[in-house]
Structures are given as C-alpha cells and as structure tokens.
One Martini backbone bead per residue (centre of mass of N, CA, C, O) as a GRO file, in nm:
protein
  229
    1MET     BB    1  16.411  10.109  11.642
    2SER     BB    2  16.662  10.285  11.765
    3PRO     BB    3  16.878  10.541  11.727
    4ARG     BB    4  17.127  10.392  11.873
    5THR     BB    5  17.125  10.166  11.622
    6THR     BB    6  17.118  10.338  11.393
    7GLY     BB    7  17.379  10.475  11.412
    8VAL     BB    8  17.536  10.187  11.406
    9LEU     BB    9  17.445  10.129  11.108
   10ALA     BB   10  17.569  10.368  10.970
   11CYS     BB   11  17.856  10.347  11.033
   12THR     BB   12  17.900  10.068  10.915
   13ALA     BB   13  17.832  10.145  10.634
   14ALA     BB   14  18.091  10.343  10.639
   15ALA     BB   15  18.319  10.160  10.697
   16CYS     BB   16  18.255   9.983  10.440
   17LEU     BB   17  18.326  10.181  10.216
   18LEU     BB   18  18.609  10.240  10.330
   19LEU     BB   19  18.723   9.942  10.264
   20THR     BB   20  18.651   9.945   9.971
   21ALA     BB   21  18.852  10.160   9.889
   22ALA     BB   22  19.103  10.047   9.960
   23PRO     BB   23  19.368   9.976   9.842
   24ALA     BB   24  19.545   9.692   9.734
   25THR     BB   25  19.824   9.759   9.894
   26ALA     BB   26  19.719   9.708  10.137
   27ALA     BB   27  19.755   9.535  10.381
   28PRO     BB   28  19.640   9.321  10.583
   29THR     BB   29  19.315   9.293  10.714
   30GLU     BB   30  19.124   9.251  10.971
   31SER     BB   31  18.786   9.099  11.028
   32ALA     BB   32  18.399   9.148  11.093
   33TYR     BB   33  18.095   9.012  11.051
   34ALA     BB   34  17.755   8.874  11.133
   35ILE     BB   35  17.523   9.035  10.896
   36ALA     BB   36  17.491   8.987  10.536
   37ALA     BB   37  17.261   9.133  10.233
   38SER     BB   38  17.182   9.032   9.897
   39GLY     BB   39  16.911   9.189   9.685
   40LEU     BB   40  16.589   9.214   9.751
   41VAL     BB   41  16.775   9.230  10.025
   42LYS     BB   42  16.948   9.465  10.211
   43ILE     BB   43  17.242   9.452  10.411
   44PRO     BB   44  17.465   9.540  10.598
   45ARG     BB   45  17.735   9.506  10.779
   46THR     BB   46  17.636   9.370  11.103
   47PRO     BB   47  17.859   9.407  11.251
   48SER     BB   48  18.153   9.608  11.189
   49VAL     BB   49  18.539   9.505  11.180
   50SER     BB   50  18.855   9.696  11.092
   51GLY     BB   51  19.039   9.603  11.317
   52PRO     BB   52  19.091   9.662  11.653
   53GLY     BB   53  18.797   9.558  11.781
   54LYS     BB   54  18.424   9.602  11.851
   55GLU     BB   55  18.103   9.480  11.799
   56SER     BB   56  17.769   9.532  11.920
   57LEU     BB   57  17.414   9.359  11.946
   58ALA     BB   58  17.065   9.413  12.050
   59SER     BB   59  16.800   9.317  11.991
   60VAL     BB   60  16.783   9.256  11.613
   61ALA     BB   61  16.575   9.422  11.360
   62LEU     BB   62  16.551   9.317  11.015
   63PRO     BB   63  16.423   9.512  10.882
   64THR     BB   64  16.259   9.811  10.849
   65PRO     BB   65  15.947   9.811  10.852
   66GLY     BB   66  15.793   9.559  10.958
   67PRO     BB   67  15.822   9.273  10.934
   68SER     BB   68  16.080   9.058  10.995
   69LEU     BB   69  16.347   8.904  10.869
   70VAL     BB   70  16.534   8.956  11.091
   71SER     BB   71  16.660   8.829  11.379
   72ALA     BB   72  16.841   8.912  11.720
   73LYS     BB   73  17.017   8.883  12.040
   74ALA     BB   74  17.309   8.870  11.900
   75LEU     BB   75  17.575   9.081  11.778
   76ASN     BB   76  17.932   8.969  11.700
   77ALA     BB   77  18.275   9.167  11.671
   78ALA     BB   78  18.599   9.070  11.639
   79VAL     BB   79  18.956   9.224  11.630
   80LYS     BB   80  19.278   9.106  11.613
   81THR     BB   81  19.588   9.010  11.562
   82GLY     BB   82  19.507   8.724  11.369
   83HIS     BB   83  19.230   8.783  11.479
   84ALA     BB   84  18.884   8.656  11.427
   85GLU     BB   85  18.540   8.716  11.499
   86SER     BB   86  18.185   8.591  11.514
   87SER     BB   87  17.843   8.605  11.645
   88VAL     BB   88  17.493   8.465  11.645
   89ALA     BB   89  17.232   8.496  11.870
   90GLY     BB   90  16.912   8.421  11.813
   91LEU     BB   91  16.816   8.328  11.521
   92ALA     BB   92  16.586   8.476  11.257
   93LEU     BB   93  16.435   8.356  10.983
   94ASN     BB   94  16.156   8.515  10.748
   95LEU     BB   95  16.146   8.424  10.436
   96GLY     BB   96  15.845   8.426  10.346
   97LEU     BB   97  15.912   8.791  10.306
   98LEU     BB   98  16.002   8.759  10.055
   99PRO     BB   99  15.962   8.859   9.718
  100THR     BB  100  15.887   8.591   9.521
  101GLY     BB  101  15.601   8.358   9.539
  102ALA     BB  102  15.768   8.168   9.749
  103ALA     BB  103  15.806   7.910   9.941
  104LEU     BB  104  16.006   7.935  10.243
  105PRO     BB  105  16.185   7.858  10.488
  106GLY     BB  106  16.286   7.879  10.778
  107LEU     BB  107  16.523   7.998  11.023
  108SER     BB  108  16.735   7.897  11.280
  109ALA     BB  109  16.951   7.987  11.590
  110GLU     BB  110  17.144   7.980  11.881
  111VAL     BB  111  17.456   7.959  11.748
  112ILE     BB  112  17.672   8.133  11.561
  113GLU     BB  113  18.031   8.066  11.450
  114ALA     BB  114  18.339   8.252  11.385
  115ASP     BB  115  18.676   8.173  11.306
  116CYS     BB  116  19.003   8.333  11.303
  117SER     BB  117  19.333   8.216  11.317
  118ASP     BB  118  19.636   8.234  11.132
  119GLY     BB  119  19.488   8.120  10.884
  120LYS     BB  120  19.248   7.957  11.042
  121GLY     BB  121  18.932   7.811  11.035
  122SER     BB  122  18.604   7.812  11.181
  123VAL     BB  123  18.310   7.635  11.325
  124SER     BB  124  17.985   7.715  11.535
  125ILE     BB  125  17.657   7.521  11.561
  126ALA     BB  126  17.364   7.551  11.767
  127ASN     BB  127  17.058   7.443  11.650
  128LEU     BB  128  16.983   7.411  11.370
  129LYS     BB  129  16.698   7.529  11.168
  130VAL     BB  130  16.489   7.412  10.906
  131GLY     BB  131  16.150   7.398  10.895
  132GLY     BB  132  16.200   7.290  11.205
  133LYS     BB  133  16.455   7.082  11.118
  134THR     BB  134  16.751   6.974  11.231
  135LEU     BB  135  17.092   7.056  11.165
  136LYS     BB  136  17.393   6.886  11.177
  137LEU     BB  137  17.683   7.106  11.134
  138ASP     BB  138  17.938   7.104  11.336
  139GLN     BB  139  18.243   7.099  11.234
  140VAL     BB  140  18.279   7.114  10.905
  141ALA     BB  141  18.396   7.109  10.652
  142PRO     BB  142  18.475   7.272  10.407
  143ASN     BB  143  18.233   7.360  10.182
  144THR     BB  144  17.954   7.287  10.280
  145THR     BB  145  17.656   7.161  10.082
  146VAL     BB  146  17.304   7.226  10.193
  147PRO     BB  147  17.041   7.121  10.054
  148VAL     BB  148  16.690   7.213  10.186
  149ALA     BB  149  16.592   7.306   9.934
  150SER     BB  150  16.513   7.432   9.611
  151LEU     BB  151  16.553   7.745   9.661
  152LEU     BB  152  16.783   7.652   9.922
  153GLU     BB  153  17.133   7.688   9.978
  154LEU     BB  154  17.390   7.580  10.173
  155THR     BB  155  17.730   7.699  10.320
  156VAL     BB  156  17.925   7.559  10.542
  157ASN     BB  157  18.236   7.685  10.621
  158LYS     BB  158  18.324   7.905  10.452
  159GLN     BB  159  18.614   7.938  10.227
  160THR     BB  160  18.836   8.209  10.131
  161LYS     BB  161  19.108   8.304   9.937
  162ASN     BB  162  19.280   8.610   9.934
  163ALA     BB  163  19.483   8.805   9.723
  164ASP     BB  164  19.615   8.919  10.009
  165GLY     BB  165  19.636   8.619  10.207
  166THR     BB  166  19.348   8.576  10.333
  167LEU     BB  167  19.097   8.428  10.540
  168THR     BB  168  18.754   8.348  10.458
  169VAL     BB  169  18.505   8.300  10.714
  170THR     BB  170  18.157   8.127  10.675
  171ALA     BB  171  17.928   7.966  10.848
  172VAL     BB  172  17.664   8.096  10.667
  173SER     BB  173  17.563   8.059  10.334
  174ALA     BB  174  17.288   8.170  10.133
  175LYS     BB  175  17.105   8.081   9.873
  176LEU     BB  176  16.837   8.228   9.672
  177LEU     BB  177  16.715   8.203   9.411
  178GLY     BB  178  17.008   8.123   9.346
  179LYS     BB  179  17.114   8.474   9.317
  180THR     BB  180  16.898   8.686   9.445
  181GLN     BB  181  16.966   8.590   9.722
  182THR     BB  182  17.232   8.663   9.997
  183LEU     BB  183  17.321   8.528  10.306
  184ASP     BB  184  17.529   8.615  10.594
  185ILE     BB  185  17.665   8.411  10.887
  186ALA     BB  186  17.947   8.469  11.026
  187SER     BB  187  18.238   8.640  10.964
  188ALA     BB  188  18.617   8.609  10.922
  189THR     BB  189  18.933   8.795  10.883
  190CYS     BB  190  19.275   8.674  10.817
  191ALA     BB  191  19.605   8.638  10.894
  192LYS     BB  192  19.911   8.506  10.835
  193SER     BB  193  20.196   8.495  11.039
  194ALA     BB  194  20.489   8.547  10.931
  195GLY     BB  195  20.708   8.503  11.153
  196GLU     BB  196  21.016   8.396  11.278
  197LYS     BB  197  21.319   8.429  11.221
  198PRO     BB  198  21.566   8.228  11.124
  199GLU     BB  199  21.899   8.198  11.265
  200PRO     BB  200  22.184   8.182  11.166
  201PRO     BB  201  22.395   8.004  11.093
  202THR     BB  202  22.707   7.880  11.232
  203LYS     BB  203  23.030   7.921  11.131
  204PRO     BB  204  23.257   7.728  11.069
  205GLY     BB  205  23.558   7.757  11.246
  206GLY     BB  206  23.575   8.011  11.459
  207ASP     BB  207  23.793   7.870  11.609
  208LYS     BB  208  24.129   7.864  11.604
  209PRO     BB  209  24.391   7.694  11.636
  210GLN     BB  210  24.683   7.707  11.787
  211PRO     BB  211  25.009   7.681  11.842
  212GLY     BB  212  25.086   7.392  11.987
  213GLY     BB  213  24.785   7.267  12.051
  214LYS     BB  214  24.624   7.461  12.164
  215ALA     BB  215  24.388   7.621  12.251
  216PRO     BB  216  24.149   7.800  12.189
  217LYS     BB  217  24.016   8.099  12.215
  218PRO     BB  218  23.765   8.248  12.365
  219THR     BB  219  23.468   8.388  12.206
  220PRO     BB  220  23.290   8.627  12.331
  221VAL     BB  221  22.967   8.640  12.461
  222PRO     BB  222  22.699   8.791  12.495
  223ALA     BB  223  22.497   8.814  12.807
  224HIS     BB  224  22.174   8.699  12.994
  225LEU     BB  225  22.124   8.669  13.374
  226ASP     BB  226  21.873   8.562  13.569
  227VAL     BB  227  21.814   8.673  13.918
  228THR     BB  228  21.691   8.483  14.170
  229GLY     BB  229  21.605   8.542  14.561
   0.00000   0.00000   0.00000
C-alpha cells in the first residue's frame, strides 16, 4: 500500500473516532463509507465522509501485509445536504483467508452502490457472485436476507432507522460464523428534509363592504413583477 493510501486510511480512522464522539444532541448529519469490517479482521470505514464532501480510493487492497482479504478497483463516498451515496467497483473478497478453520466461499461484484436521498434508500448491485455463482439481487426489497452458505449470510438493501431520525442504507451486509465477523459494503446515511412550512390560511372577511352597498376598498398587496424583453 502506498504512503498516500496509508495516510488516507489513517485520516479516515480519525474521522470515524470524531464522528463516534459527537454528542447525542448534535443535528442529524449525512454520512457515507464504502467498506467496513469488524471481528477477526477489522477494517475502519474506508473511505468515510461525514457532512458535505467526497472521498475516493483506487486499486485498494486491505488488509496488508500478506494476501489480501479485500481488494477493489475503486471505493467512493460522497455526501451533500439531504443526500449520501457510496460505491465499490471491482470488489473481490477472499473469505478463505479468515482464520476460521472452515471453508468459506469467495465473493465478488462489478459494482455495489448505496444511495440515500431525503430519507429514502436504494441500492444497485451488478454481477454479484458468491462461490462463482451469480446472484441476481439488484433493487431488492429492504432487508432481504440471503443465506448463501452454512457459515455466511448476506443482508441486501439493509435499511435502519436511527435514533436521530436519519436512515442508513447498506447495500450488502455480511455475517460470517454467526456474528464472529461482519462486513458492510457501500453504506449511506441521510436525513429527511424538513420541507417548507405551509403559508397560514387567509382569514375570511378581510375586506369589509362599505356603507350603501359600495364595493369594498381593495387592500394593497406588495408584489414583484418580472419584466422580460
């Protein structure tokens, strides 16, 4: 791994610590990350963005040294107000490298994407293979569980409502050996926009009739007229 890539990963880990330490009363913030793992092998949220911004990594191999458990051609995470998205391209998981003593199938995909906009989530998955077998899982219903092996379970389009009102959508969430090892691929969190407040209704009887049945005097209303030409 190049020094530049290592530096990006270190910054990502620090950003995650800051995000975790944020007070519970903080306003909801959009966030996104491309990959994360916990258990026997730990991978911090990489790359990770919280608040407006973008992070990208190319030709990534994690962890190092030695044979790589995870490799990808590109990892992306992007966030703006009301919207978050993340993606992994050219993903390959060599699950057989996990120190489990059990045979686990490999997993690969051309593209895995998660999108969260205005409190609604969606995923897109292209050519996902487990153990060499292609799984058609694009645009499946939220929280679809796919048991692909005795020791491996996938949850596709995993959607979770958070305490601060935000929604987290994770394209693929894997559990291996029960919960001994977890792996999340393409995750995005966003808040639902507050929306514009409706204008108060006009009170009835605004202009009163004049004595003798004359028409009421009009009430002037400030206005702006755009003139073109």
